[in-house]
Amino acid sequence: MFSLEEEINRRCTFAIISHPDAGKTTLTEKLLLYGGAIQTAGAVKGKAANRHAVSDWMELEKQRGISITSSVMQFEYNGRCINILDTPGHQDFSEDTYRTLMAADSAVMVIDAAKGIEPQTRKLFKVCAMRNIPIFTFINKLDREARDPFDLIDELEKEFGIGTYPMNWPIGCGVNFKGVYDRENKRILSFGDLHRGKERLSAVECDINDREKLVELIGEYSANPLIEQVELLDGACFDFDIEKVRCGKLSPVFFGSALTNFGVEYFLEHFLAMTSTPLPRKSGDRMIDPASEPFSAFVFKIQANMNKAHRDRIAFMRICSGKFERSQEYLHVQGKKQLRLSQPQQMMAEERSVIDEAYAGDIIGVFDPGIFSIGDTVCAKGMDVCYEGIPTFAPEHFAMVEQTDSMKRKQFEKGMNQIAQEGAIQIFFEPGSGLERVVVGVVGVLQFEVLEYRLKNEYGVDVRRSALPYELVRRVPEDVDPKMLRLTSDTRWVQDFRGKNLLLFTGSWSIDWAISHNEGLSLYEFNENDSELEK
Ligand code: G4P
C-alpha cells in the first residue's frame, strides 16, 4: 500500500507528439508492452480485431490516415504509474494538442530520423513552448537510412531555439545499424536479431577506449566513426542541466527504433528518472500542491459519442491535487453546484473501465450531462480553488454551414451546439438571420470535414458548406453598436452564442481601415487574455 504522497509521487503524466507517421503510435504501443498493459502490438491503433470498439468518426481518422482524437492510456512500470496522453498528429488539430498539453507535465516529441523536423512537428513544438514544459526527443527509425545525427540535433537547436543533450548516440543506421552508445555509462547497447521483437535488450559493457572489444562488437567499419563522433560529442558544448530540462530549455535526445523495440526501454527508464512527478498548478495567486491539498481537477477535453455503444459525452479531467473518490460529492466551481461524478473511468486505448479512486496526475473521464465547459474546475467541498482557464485559439478559416433538409432543424442545432461545446469548432450567428445557417470558424480546415462527417453520422444531418474569405476575427467592445460602424464591404458582423458582437475580416488591412475610420474604436483580439496565442 502506498501513502497518498507516494501514490502521487509515483505518477508521471506526459503527452506524446509527432508529425504523422514519425512513429508515435508505435512508440506508445511499445511503452505499453513494457508496462504489460497490452499483450499484442496493434492494440492501440484499433485495427481490424478491435474495430468494434472504435467510434464512428474514428473511421474518418483511419480513412485519412491521421489521428484526430487524443486518447489517454495508463500503465504501470517498475512501481511507477504512467499516464500517456496521445495527441492528434495533424496541425489542424493543434488546439486539441494544446489542451492536452495543459493536462501533461512533460512532452515526448517523436521525430523520424530520415526526415528530421517536419511541418507539423514545428507547429506542435510551438504549442509545447507556450507551456514551457519539459520536452524529451525520441529520434526514431534508426533501423532505416537516416540523416546524420549531428545534423538532426543541430536542426533541433536552430529551429526550436533550445539546447539538446544526446543521452545516447546511434552507431550507424539502416542495414549498418549496430546499436547505440550509452553516454552516461559508456557502454554499447548492440542491435542484433534478438532485438527485433518483444525481447528485452541485453546491454554489452564496452569501454569505448577498449578498441579491440569495440571492434569485436560492432566491427571496424562502425568503430572508427563512433570513436570520432563520441570525442566530438564530448568536446562539444553540450551540458546537461536538469533545471533547464524542467523548464523546457534543454531537450534530452534519445535515438532508437520503436518498430524493432530498440532503445525504447532505455528511453523509458531515463525519461522516468528525469521527468517530474505531478507539478503544482496555479489557482489565482496560489500554487496548489498535489499532495497536501484535497481533490481538485480541471476539464481539458470534452468529447461526445466516443463509442457507438455509448452515445454519451465524456469530460476528461486532469487531477491536480489529492485523491478522487467515486463515492464523494464534489463542487463544480463554475456551475456553483455539488455533484457526484458519475461513471468515472480511465481509458486504455479504446477500452474504458470504471474506477473507484484516482490521484493527482491521473486523467479521468466522467459522464457529462452537458454541464461542463473546457477549463472548468471541480474540487472538494470547502476548497477555494479555480484553475486558470484554457485559452481558445482564434479561428483562421470560416465557412457558412447550412442544413439541406429543413425537417432536420432540431438535430442540426443539437449537433452544432454539442460539437461547439466540445471546443472542436466555433459557431457564430448572423444577427437577424435564422438558426438554419451558421458561420463556423476553425483553426484547421480538416475540422470542417470532421464537422460534416459527425453531423451526418451522429446526428443524421446533411449540410451544405460554403467557404468564406475571412481570416481574422476581432471582438467589438460592449458599448459599441456594430450597426453604427463604418466598415469595408468585405467585413462581416456576427455574434457568438452569448450574443457578443464580433467582426470577421479578410485581412489586417480591413482592420486598420475600421480603426482609422471610426474615431476612438478599439477592437479586441478574439481571446483577449491569450495574446501569446496570437503570435
Ligand atoms: P504515427 O502514429 O506517428 O502516425 O506513426 P506510426 O506509429 O503509425 O508509424 C508510421 C509507420 O512507420 C508505420 O508503418 C510503422 O510501422 C512505421 N514505423 C514506426 N516506427 C518505426 C521504426 O522504428 N522503424 C521502421 N522501419 N518503421 C517504423 P506503416 O507501414 O505505415 O503502418 P503499419 O502497417 O506498420 O501500421
Coordinates of C-alpha atoms and ligand atoms in Angstrom, one line a residue:
M1 CA 0.0 0.0 0.0
F2 CA 1.2 3.5 -0.9
S3 CA 0.5 6.6 1.2
L4 CA -1.3 9.5 -0.6
E5 CA 2.0 11.2 -1.2
E6 CA 3.7 8.1 -2.5
E7 CA 0.8 7.4 -4.9
I8 CA 1.1 10.9 -6.3
N9 CA 4.9 10.9 -6.5
R10 CA 5.0 7.7 -8.4
R11 CA 2.9 9.2 -11.1
C12 CA 4.2 10.6 -14.4
T13 CA 1.8 12.2 -16.9
F14 CA 3.1 13.1 -20.3
A15 CA 1.9 13.9 -23.8
I16 CA 3.3 12.4 -26.9
I17 CA 3.6 14.5 -30.1
S18 CA 4.8 14.0 -33.6
H19 CA 4.3 14.7 -37.3
P20 CA 2.0 11.9 -38.7
D21 CA 4.0 8.7 -39.5
A22 CA 7.1 9.5 -37.4
G23 CA 6.2 6.6 -35.1
K24 CA 4.1 8.0 -32.2
T25 CA 1.7 5.1 -32.2
T26 CA 4.4 2.5 -32.5
L27 CA 6.4 4.0 -29.6
T28 CA 3.3 4.3 -27.4
E29 CA 2.5 0.7 -28.2
K30 CA 6.0 -0.5 -27.2
L31 CA 5.8 1.5 -24.0
L32 CA 2.5 -0.2 -23.2
L33 CA 4.0 -3.6 -24.0
Y34 CA 6.8 -2.9 -21.4
G35 CA 4.2 -2.0 -18.9
G36 CA 2.3 -5.2 -19.7
A37 CA -0.8 -3.0 -20.4
I38 CA -1.3 -4.7 -23.8
Q39 CA -0.2 -8.1 -24.9
T40 CA 0.0 -7.6 -28.7
A41 CA 1.2 -4.9 -30.9
G42 CA -1.6 -3.3 -32.9
A43 CA -3.9 -2.9 -30.0
V44 CA -3.6 0.8 -29.8
K45 CA -4.4 1.7 -33.4
G46 CA -7.7 -0.1 -33.3
K47 CA -7.0 -2.5 -36.2
A48 CA -9.5 -5.0 -37.6
A49 CA -9.6 -7.2 -34.5
N50 CA -11.0 -4.5 -32.2
R51 CA -12.6 -2.3 -34.7
H52 CA -16.0 -2.7 -33.0
A53 CA -14.7 -0.6 -30.1
V54 CA -13.8 2.3 -32.3
S55 CA -16.1 5.2 -32.6
D56 CA -17.8 6.1 -35.8
W57 CA -15.8 9.1 -36.6
M58 CA -12.5 7.4 -35.8
E59 CA -13.3 5.8 -39.1
L60 CA -12.6 9.1 -40.6
E61 CA -9.2 9.2 -39.0
K62 CA -8.4 5.8 -40.5
Q63 CA -9.5 6.8 -43.9
R64 CA -7.4 9.9 -43.8
G65 CA -4.5 8.1 -42.0
I66 CA -4.4 10.7 -39.3
S67 CA -5.1 10.8 -35.7
I68 CA -7.8 13.3 -34.7
T69 CA -8.8 12.3 -31.3
S70 CA -6.5 12.2 -28.4
S71 CA -6.7 9.3 -26.0
V72 CA -5.3 8.6 -22.6
M73 CA -3.6 5.5 -21.6
Q74 CA -2.4 4.4 -18.2
F75 CA 0.1 1.7 -17.3
E76 CA 2.5 0.6 -14.5
Y77 CA 6.2 0.2 -14.9
N78 CA 8.7 -0.6 -12.2
G79 CA 6.5 0.8 -9.5
R80 CA 5.7 4.0 -11.5
C81 CA 2.2 4.8 -12.7
I82 CA 2.4 6.3 -16.1
N83 CA -0.3 8.3 -17.9
I84 CA 0.3 8.8 -21.6
L85 CA -1.8 11.4 -23.4
D86 CA -1.8 10.8 -27.1
T87 CA -2.3 13.9 -29.3
P88 CA -3.6 14.4 -32.8
G89 CA -0.7 14.3 -35.2
H90 CA -2.3 16.8 -37.6
Q91 CA -1.6 20.5 -37.2
D92 CA -5.3 21.3 -38.0
F93 CA -6.0 19.9 -34.5
S94 CA -3.2 21.8 -32.7
E95 CA -5.8 23.4 -30.4
D96 CA -6.7 20.0 -29.2
T97 CA -3.0 19.3 -28.7
Y98 CA -2.6 22.5 -26.7
R99 CA -5.5 21.5 -24.4
T100 CA -3.9 18.0 -23.9
L101 CA -0.6 19.6 -23.1
M102 CA -2.3 21.6 -20.4
A103 CA -3.0 18.3 -18.7
A104 CA 0.5 17.0 -19.1
D105 CA 3.7 17.6 -17.1
S106 CA 6.0 16.9 -19.9
A107 CA 6.0 16.0 -23.6
V108 CA 7.8 13.4 -25.7
M109 CA 8.4 14.5 -29.3
V110 CA 8.9 11.7 -31.8
I111 CA 11.0 12.5 -34.9
D112 CA 11.7 10.4 -38.0
A113 CA 15.5 10.1 -38.3
A114 CA 15.3 10.2 -42.1
K115 CA 13.1 13.4 -42.2
G116 CA 14.1 15.4 -39.1
I117 CA 11.8 18.2 -38.2
E118 CA 8.6 18.2 -40.3
P119 CA 6.0 20.9 -40.7
Q120 CA 3.7 19.6 -38.1
T121 CA 6.4 19.0 -35.6
R122 CA 7.1 22.7 -35.9
K123 CA 3.6 23.7 -35.0
L124 CA 3.3 21.2 -32.2
F125 CA 6.6 22.3 -30.7
K126 CA 5.5 25.9 -30.7
V127 CA 2.4 24.8 -28.8
C128 CA 4.7 23.0 -26.2
A129 CA 6.9 26.0 -25.9
M130 CA 3.9 28.1 -24.9
R131 CA 3.6 25.9 -21.9
N132 CA 7.3 25.8 -21.1
I133 CA 7.0 22.1 -20.3
P134 CA 10.0 19.7 -20.5
I135 CA 10.4 18.2 -23.9
F136 CA 12.1 14.9 -24.5
T137 CA 13.0 13.9 -28.0
F138 CA 13.0 10.4 -29.4
I139 CA 14.6 10.2 -32.8
N140 CA 13.1 7.1 -34.4
K141 CA 13.6 4.7 -37.2
L142 CA 17.3 4.2 -37.0
D143 CA 16.9 0.8 -38.4
R144 CA 16.3 2.6 -41.7
E145 CA 18.5 5.0 -43.6
A146 CA 18.8 8.1 -41.5
R147 CA 20.2 11.6 -41.6
D148 CA 23.5 12.4 -39.9
P149 CA 22.8 12.6 -36.2
F150 CA 24.8 15.8 -35.7
D151 CA 22.6 17.4 -38.4
L152 CA 19.5 16.3 -36.7
I153 CA 20.4 17.7 -33.3
D154 CA 21.7 20.9 -35.0
E155 CA 18.4 21.3 -36.7
L156 CA 16.5 20.9 -33.4
E157 CA 18.6 23.5 -31.7
K158 CA 18.5 26.0 -34.6
E159 CA 14.8 25.6 -35.5
F160 CA 13.5 25.4 -32.0
G161 CA 16.0 27.6 -30.2
I162 CA 16.5 25.1 -27.4
G163 CA 19.5 23.2 -26.2
T164 CA 19.8 19.4 -26.8
Y165 CA 21.6 16.8 -24.8
P166 CA 22.0 13.4 -26.6
M167 CA 21.6 10.7 -24.0
N168 CA 22.8 8.0 -26.4
W169 CA 24.3 8.1 -29.8
P170 CA 23.4 5.9 -32.8
I171 CA 26.0 3.5 -34.2
G172 CA 25.3 3.6 -38.0
C173 CA 21.8 3.3 -39.4
G174 CA 19.7 1.2 -41.8
V175 CA 21.4 -2.1 -42.7
N176 CA 24.5 -0.8 -40.8
F177 CA 22.7 0.0 -37.6
K178 CA 24.7 -1.6 -34.9
G179 CA 23.1 -0.2 -31.8
V180 CA 23.5 2.9 -29.6
Y181 CA 26.2 4.1 -27.3
D182 CA 25.0 4.9 -23.8
R183 CA 26.9 8.1 -23.0
E184 CA 26.3 8.1 -19.2
N185 CA 27.5 4.5 -18.6
K186 CA 29.9 4.5 -21.6
R187 CA 28.6 1.2 -22.8
I188 CA 27.3 -0.2 -26.1
L189 CA 23.8 -1.5 -26.5
S190 CA 24.1 -3.7 -29.5
F191 CA 21.3 -4.2 -32.0
G192 CA 21.0 -7.8 -33.1
D193 CA 18.3 -10.1 -34.5
L194 CA 17.4 -10.9 -30.9
H195 CA 16.1 -7.4 -30.5
R196 CA 13.8 -7.4 -33.4
G197 CA 10.7 -8.1 -31.5
K198 CA 9.4 -8.0 -28.0
E199 CA 12.7 -9.3 -26.4
R200 CA 14.4 -7.1 -23.9
L201 CA 17.7 -5.6 -24.7
S202 CA 20.9 -7.0 -23.3
A203 CA 23.4 -4.3 -22.9
V204 CA 27.1 -5.1 -23.5
E205 CA 29.5 -3.3 -21.3
C206 CA 32.2 -1.9 -23.5
D207 CA 34.7 0.8 -22.7
I208 CA 34.9 3.0 -25.8
N209 CA 38.7 3.0 -25.3
D210 CA 38.9 -0.8 -25.4
R211 CA 39.3 -0.8 -29.2
E212 CA 39.7 -4.5 -29.5
K213 CA 36.4 -5.3 -27.8
L214 CA 34.7 -2.5 -29.6
V215 CA 35.7 -3.8 -33.0
E216 CA 34.7 -7.3 -32.0
L217 CA 31.3 -6.0 -31.0
I218 CA 30.4 -3.6 -33.8
G219 CA 33.1 -4.1 -36.5
E220 CA 35.9 -2.0 -37.7
Y221 CA 33.6 -0.1 -40.1
S222 CA 31.5 1.2 -37.3
A223 CA 34.1 1.5 -34.6
N224 CA 36.2 4.3 -36.1
P225 CA 33.4 6.7 -36.8
L226 CA 31.9 6.0 -33.4
I227 CA 35.1 6.9 -31.6
E228 CA 35.4 10.1 -33.6
Q229 CA 31.8 11.1 -33.0
V230 CA 31.9 10.4 -29.3
E231 CA 35.0 12.5 -29.0
L232 CA 33.3 15.3 -30.9
L233 CA 30.2 15.0 -28.8
D234 CA 32.1 15.0 -25.5
G235 CA 34.1 18.0 -26.7
A236 CA 31.1 20.0 -27.9
C237 CA 29.4 22.4 -25.5
F238 CA 26.5 20.1 -24.6
D239 CA 26.0 20.5 -20.9
F240 CA 23.4 18.5 -19.0
D241 CA 21.4 20.7 -16.6
I242 CA 18.2 19.1 -15.2
E243 CA 16.9 22.6 -14.3
K244 CA 17.0 23.6 -17.9
V245 CA 15.2 20.3 -18.8
R246 CA 12.5 21.1 -16.3
C247 CA 11.7 24.5 -17.9
G248 CA 11.8 23.2 -21.5
K249 CA 15.1 24.9 -22.4
L250 CA 17.1 21.7 -22.9
S251 CA 15.7 18.6 -24.5
P252 CA 17.3 15.2 -23.7
V253 CA 17.6 13.3 -27.0
F254 CA 17.3 9.6 -27.5
F255 CA 18.0 7.6 -30.6
G256 CA 16.2 4.3 -31.3
S257 CA 13.8 2.3 -33.3
A258 CA 10.3 1.9 -32.0
L259 CA 9.3 -0.7 -34.5
T260 CA 12.2 -3.1 -33.6
N261 CA 11.8 -2.1 -30.0
F262 CA 15.4 -0.9 -29.9
G263 CA 16.1 1.9 -27.4
V264 CA 12.6 2.0 -26.1
E265 CA 13.3 0.6 -22.6
Y266 CA 16.4 2.7 -22.3
F267 CA 14.3 5.7 -23.2
L268 CA 11.6 4.8 -20.7
E269 CA 14.0 4.3 -17.8
H270 CA 15.9 7.5 -18.4
F271 CA 12.8 9.5 -19.1
L272 CA 11.2 8.4 -15.9
A273 CA 14.3 9.3 -13.9
M274 CA 14.3 12.8 -15.4
T275 CA 10.7 13.7 -15.7
S276 CA 8.9 15.3 -12.8
T277 CA 6.2 14.0 -10.6
P278 CA 2.8 15.8 -10.8
L279 CA 3.5 19.5 -10.6
P280 CA 1.7 22.1 -8.6
R281 CA -0.9 24.1 -10.5
K282 CA -1.8 27.8 -10.3
S283 CA -5.1 28.9 -8.9
G284 CA -5.3 32.7 -8.7
D285 CA -2.1 33.7 -6.8
R286 CA -1.8 30.4 -5.1
M287 CA 0.1 27.2 -6.2
I288 CA -1.9 24.2 -5.4
D289 CA 0.3 21.4 -4.1
P290 CA -0.7 18.0 -5.5
A291 CA 0.0 16.1 -2.2
S292 CA -1.0 18.4 0.6
E293 CA -4.4 19.6 -0.7
P294 CA -7.7 17.7 -1.2
F295 CA -9.1 16.7 -4.5
S296 CA -9.1 19.2 -7.3
A297 CA -9.2 18.8 -11.1
F298 CA -9.8 20.7 -14.3
V299 CA -11.6 19.8 -17.5
F300 CA -9.3 19.9 -20.5
K301 CA -11.3 18.0 -23.1
I302 CA -14.9 17.1 -23.8
Q303 CA -15.9 14.6 -26.3
A304 CA -19.3 13.3 -27.3
N305 CA -20.2 10.0 -29.0
M306 CA -16.9 8.4 -28.5
N307 CA -18.3 5.0 -28.7
K308 CA -21.3 3.8 -30.8
A309 CA -22.5 1.7 -27.9
H310 CA -22.5 4.7 -25.5
R311 CA -24.0 7.8 -27.1
D312 CA -22.7 9.9 -24.3
R313 CA -20.5 12.9 -23.6
I314 CA -17.3 12.5 -21.7
A315 CA -15.5 15.3 -19.9
F316 CA -11.8 14.5 -19.4
M317 CA -10.2 15.9 -16.2
R318 CA -6.7 16.2 -15.1
I319 CA -6.5 15.7 -11.3
C320 CA -4.3 18.4 -9.9
S321 CA -4.3 17.6 -6.2
G322 CA -5.4 14.9 -3.7
K323 CA -7.4 11.8 -4.2
F324 CA -10.5 11.3 -6.2
E325 CA -13.1 9.0 -4.7
R326 CA -16.1 7.8 -6.6
S327 CA -18.5 8.0 -3.7
Q328 CA -17.7 11.6 -2.8
E329 CA -19.7 14.7 -3.7
Y330 CA -17.6 17.4 -5.3
L331 CA -18.1 21.1 -6.2
H332 CA -18.3 22.2 -9.8
V333 CA -16.8 25.7 -9.3
Q334 CA -18.2 27.4 -12.5
G335 CA -21.6 25.8 -12.1
K336 CA -21.6 26.5 -8.3
K337 CA -23.2 23.1 -7.8
Q338 CA -22.4 20.0 -5.8
L339 CA -22.2 16.8 -7.8
R340 CA -21.3 13.2 -7.8
L341 CA -19.1 12.5 -10.8
S342 CA -20.9 9.6 -12.4
Q343 CA -19.2 6.7 -14.1
P344 CA -15.7 7.9 -13.6
Q345 CA -13.5 6.0 -16.0
Q346 CA -10.0 5.5 -17.1
M347 CA -9.1 4.8 -20.7
M348 CA -6.9 2.1 -22.0
A349 CA -6.5 2.5 -25.7
E350 CA -10.2 2.2 -26.8
E351 CA -11.2 0.3 -23.6
R352 CA -12.8 2.1 -20.7
S353 CA -13.1 0.9 -17.1
V354 CA -14.9 2.4 -14.2
I355 CA -12.7 3.3 -11.3
D356 CA -13.2 4.0 -7.6
E357 CA -10.3 6.2 -7.0
A358 CA -7.6 8.2 -8.7
Y359 CA -4.8 10.5 -7.7
A360 CA -3.2 13.8 -8.7
G361 CA -1.5 13.3 -12.1
D362 CA -4.2 10.9 -13.3
I363 CA -6.7 11.7 -16.0
I364 CA -10.3 10.6 -15.5
G365 CA -13.2 10.7 -17.9
V366 CA -16.6 11.5 -16.3
F367 CA -20.1 11.4 -17.8
D368 CA -21.1 14.9 -18.7
P369 CA -24.8 15.7 -18.8
G370 CA -23.9 19.0 -20.6
I371 CA -22.8 21.0 -17.6
F372 CA -19.0 21.2 -18.2
S373 CA -17.0 23.6 -20.3
I374 CA -13.4 23.3 -21.2
G375 CA -11.2 24.7 -18.4
D376 CA -13.8 24.2 -15.6
T377 CA -12.6 23.3 -12.1
V378 CA -14.0 20.6 -9.9
C379 CA -12.8 20.3 -6.3
A380 CA -13.5 19.0 -2.8
K381 CA -16.2 20.9 -0.9
G382 CA -14.9 23.9 1.1
M383 CA -11.8 24.2 -1.1
D384 CA -11.1 27.6 -2.6
V385 CA -9.7 26.8 -5.9
C386 CA -10.3 27.8 -9.5
Y387 CA -7.7 26.9 -12.1
E388 CA -6.7 29.2 -14.9
G389 CA -9.0 28.7 -18.0
I390 CA -7.7 27.1 -21.1
P391 CA -7.4 29.7 -23.9
T392 CA -9.3 29.3 -27.1
F393 CA -7.3 29.7 -30.4
A394 CA -8.6 32.3 -32.7
P395 CA -10.3 30.7 -35.7
E396 CA -8.4 31.2 -39.0
H397 CA -10.9 29.7 -41.5
F398 CA -14.6 30.3 -41.8
A399 CA -17.4 28.8 -43.7
M400 CA -21.2 29.1 -43.9
V401 CA -22.8 25.9 -42.9
E402 CA -26.5 25.3 -43.6
Q403 CA -28.7 22.3 -43.3
T404 CA -30.1 20.9 -46.6
D405 CA -33.2 19.4 -45.1
S406 CA -35.4 21.8 -43.1
M407 CA -37.1 18.9 -41.3
K408 CA -33.8 18.2 -39.5
R409 CA -33.6 21.6 -37.8
K410 CA -33.5 20.3 -34.3
Q411 CA -30.8 17.7 -35.0
F412 CA -28.8 20.4 -36.8
E413 CA -29.0 22.7 -33.9
K414 CA -28.2 20.0 -31.4
G415 CA -25.2 18.7 -33.4
M416 CA -23.8 22.2 -34.0
N417 CA -24.1 23.2 -30.3
Q418 CA -22.7 19.9 -28.9
I419 CA -19.7 20.0 -31.3
A420 CA -19.1 23.6 -30.5
Q421 CA -19.3 22.9 -26.7
E422 CA -16.6 20.3 -27.2
G423 CA -14.4 23.1 -28.5
A424 CA -14.0 21.4 -31.8
I425 CA -15.4 24.4 -33.8
Q426 CA -16.5 27.9 -33.0
I427 CA -20.0 28.9 -34.1
F428 CA -21.3 32.4 -34.9
F429 CA -24.7 33.7 -35.9
E430 CA -25.7 36.5 -38.2
P431 CA -27.8 39.0 -36.4
G432 CA -31.4 38.7 -37.6
S433 CA -31.0 35.5 -39.6
G434 CA -32.4 32.1 -38.6
L435 CA -30.6 29.3 -36.9
E436 CA -30.6 27.1 -40.0
R437 CA -27.4 28.6 -41.2
V438 CA -24.4 29.3 -39.1
V439 CA -20.9 30.7 -39.6
V440 CA -18.4 28.2 -38.4
G441 CA -14.8 29.1 -37.6
V442 CA -12.0 26.6 -37.2
V443 CA -8.2 26.6 -36.7
G444 CA -7.5 24.0 -39.3
V445 CA -9.6 23.2 -42.4
L446 CA -9.8 19.4 -41.6
Q447 CA -12.0 20.4 -38.7
F448 CA -14.7 21.2 -41.3
E449 CA -14.5 17.7 -42.6
V450 CA -14.8 16.2 -39.1
L451 CA -17.8 18.5 -38.5
E452 CA -19.6 17.4 -41.7
Y453 CA -18.8 13.7 -41.0
R454 CA -20.0 13.9 -37.4
L455 CA -23.2 15.8 -38.3
K456 CA -24.1 13.1 -40.8
N457 CA -23.0 10.1 -38.8
E458 CA -24.0 11.1 -35.3
Y459 CA -27.0 13.5 -35.9
G460 CA -28.2 12.3 -39.3
V461 CA -27.9 15.8 -40.8
D462 CA -26.6 16.7 -44.2
V463 CA -25.2 20.1 -44.6
R464 CA -24.0 22.5 -47.3
R465 CA -20.7 24.2 -46.6
S466 CA -19.5 27.3 -48.5
A467 CA -16.1 28.7 -47.7
L468 CA -16.0 32.3 -46.5
P469 CA -13.0 34.6 -47.3
Y470 CA -12.4 35.7 -43.7
E471 CA -9.1 35.1 -41.9
L472 CA -9.2 37.3 -38.8
V473 CA -11.8 37.9 -36.1
R474 CA -12.0 40.7 -33.6
R475 CA -14.3 41.4 -30.7
V476 CA -16.3 44.6 -30.6
P477 CA -16.5 46.5 -27.2
E478 CA -19.7 46.0 -25.4
D479 CA -20.7 49.7 -25.6
V480 CA -20.3 49.9 -29.4
D481 CA -23.2 49.2 -31.8
P482 CA -21.7 47.4 -34.8
K483 CA -24.6 48.9 -37.0
M484 CA -23.1 52.3 -36.4
L485 CA -19.6 51.4 -37.6
R486 CA -18.1 52.3 -40.9
L487 CA -16.6 49.1 -42.3
T488 CA -15.2 47.8 -45.6
S489 CA -17.8 45.9 -47.7
D490 CA -15.9 42.7 -47.1
T491 CA -16.3 42.8 -43.3
R492 CA -19.0 40.7 -41.7
W493 CA -20.7 41.3 -38.4
V494 CA -21.6 38.1 -36.4
Q495 CA -22.4 37.2 -32.8
D496 CA -21.2 34.4 -30.6
F497 CA -23.6 32.1 -28.6
R498 CA -23.7 34.7 -25.8
G499 CA -24.8 37.4 -28.2
K500 CA -21.4 39.2 -28.1
N501 CA -20.5 41.1 -31.2
L502 CA -17.6 40.2 -33.4
L503 CA -16.3 41.3 -36.8
L504 CA -14.8 39.0 -39.4
F505 CA -12.1 40.5 -41.6
T506 CA -10.5 39.3 -44.8
G507 CA -7.1 40.8 -43.7
S508 CA -5.3 43.1 -41.4
W509 CA -5.8 45.9 -43.9
S510 CA -9.6 46.0 -43.3
I511 CA -9.0 46.0 -39.5
D512 CA -6.7 49.1 -39.9
W513 CA -9.4 50.7 -42.1
A514 CA -12.1 50.1 -39.5
I515 CA -9.9 51.6 -36.8
S516 CA -8.9 54.7 -38.8
H517 CA -12.5 55.4 -40.0
N518 CA -14.2 55.0 -36.6
E519 CA -12.9 57.5 -34.1
G520 CA -11.9 56.1 -30.8
L521 CA -12.7 52.5 -31.8
S522 CA -10.6 49.7 -30.3
L523 CA -11.1 46.2 -31.4
Y524 CA -10.0 43.3 -29.2
E525 CA -8.4 40.0 -30.1
F526 CA -10.7 37.0 -30.2
N527 CA -9.4 35.9 -26.9
E528 CA -8.1 38.9 -25.1
N529 CA -6.3 37.2 -22.3
D530 CA -4.4 35.0 -24.6
S531 CA -2.4 37.4 -26.7
E532 CA 0.5 35.0 -26.6
L533 CA -1.6 32.6 -28.7
E534 CA -1.9 35.2 -31.5
K535 CA 1.8 35.4 -32.2
Ligands
G4P1 P1 2.3 7.9 -36.1 O1 1.5 7.3 -35.0 O2 3.3 8.9 -35.7 O3 1.5 8.4 -37.3 O4 3.2 6.7 -36.8 P2 3.0 5.1 -36.6 O5 3.5 4.7 -35.3 O6 1.7 4.7 -37.1 O7 4.1 4.7 -37.7 C1 4.1 5.0 -39.0 C2 4.8 4.0 -39.9 O8 6.2 3.9 -39.5 C3 4.2 2.6 -39.6 O9 4.4 1.8 -40.8 C4 5.2 2.0 -38.6 O10 5.3 0.6 -38.6 C5 6.5 2.6 -39.1 N1 7.5 2.7 -38.0 C6 7.3 3.2 -36.8 N2 8.5 3.2 -36.1 C7 9.4 2.6 -36.9 C8 10.8 2.2 -36.7 O11 11.4 2.4 -35.7 N3 11.4 1.7 -37.8 C9 10.7 1.5 -39.0 N4 11.4 0.9 -40.0 N5 9.4 1.8 -39.2 C10 8.8 2.3 -38.1 P3 3.1 1.6 -41.8 O12 3.6 0.6 -42.8 O13 2.7 2.9 -42.3 O14 2.0 1.1 -40.9 P4 1.7 -0.3 -40.3 O15 1.0 -1.0 -41.3 O16 3.0 -0.9 -39.9 O17 0.8 0.0 -39.1

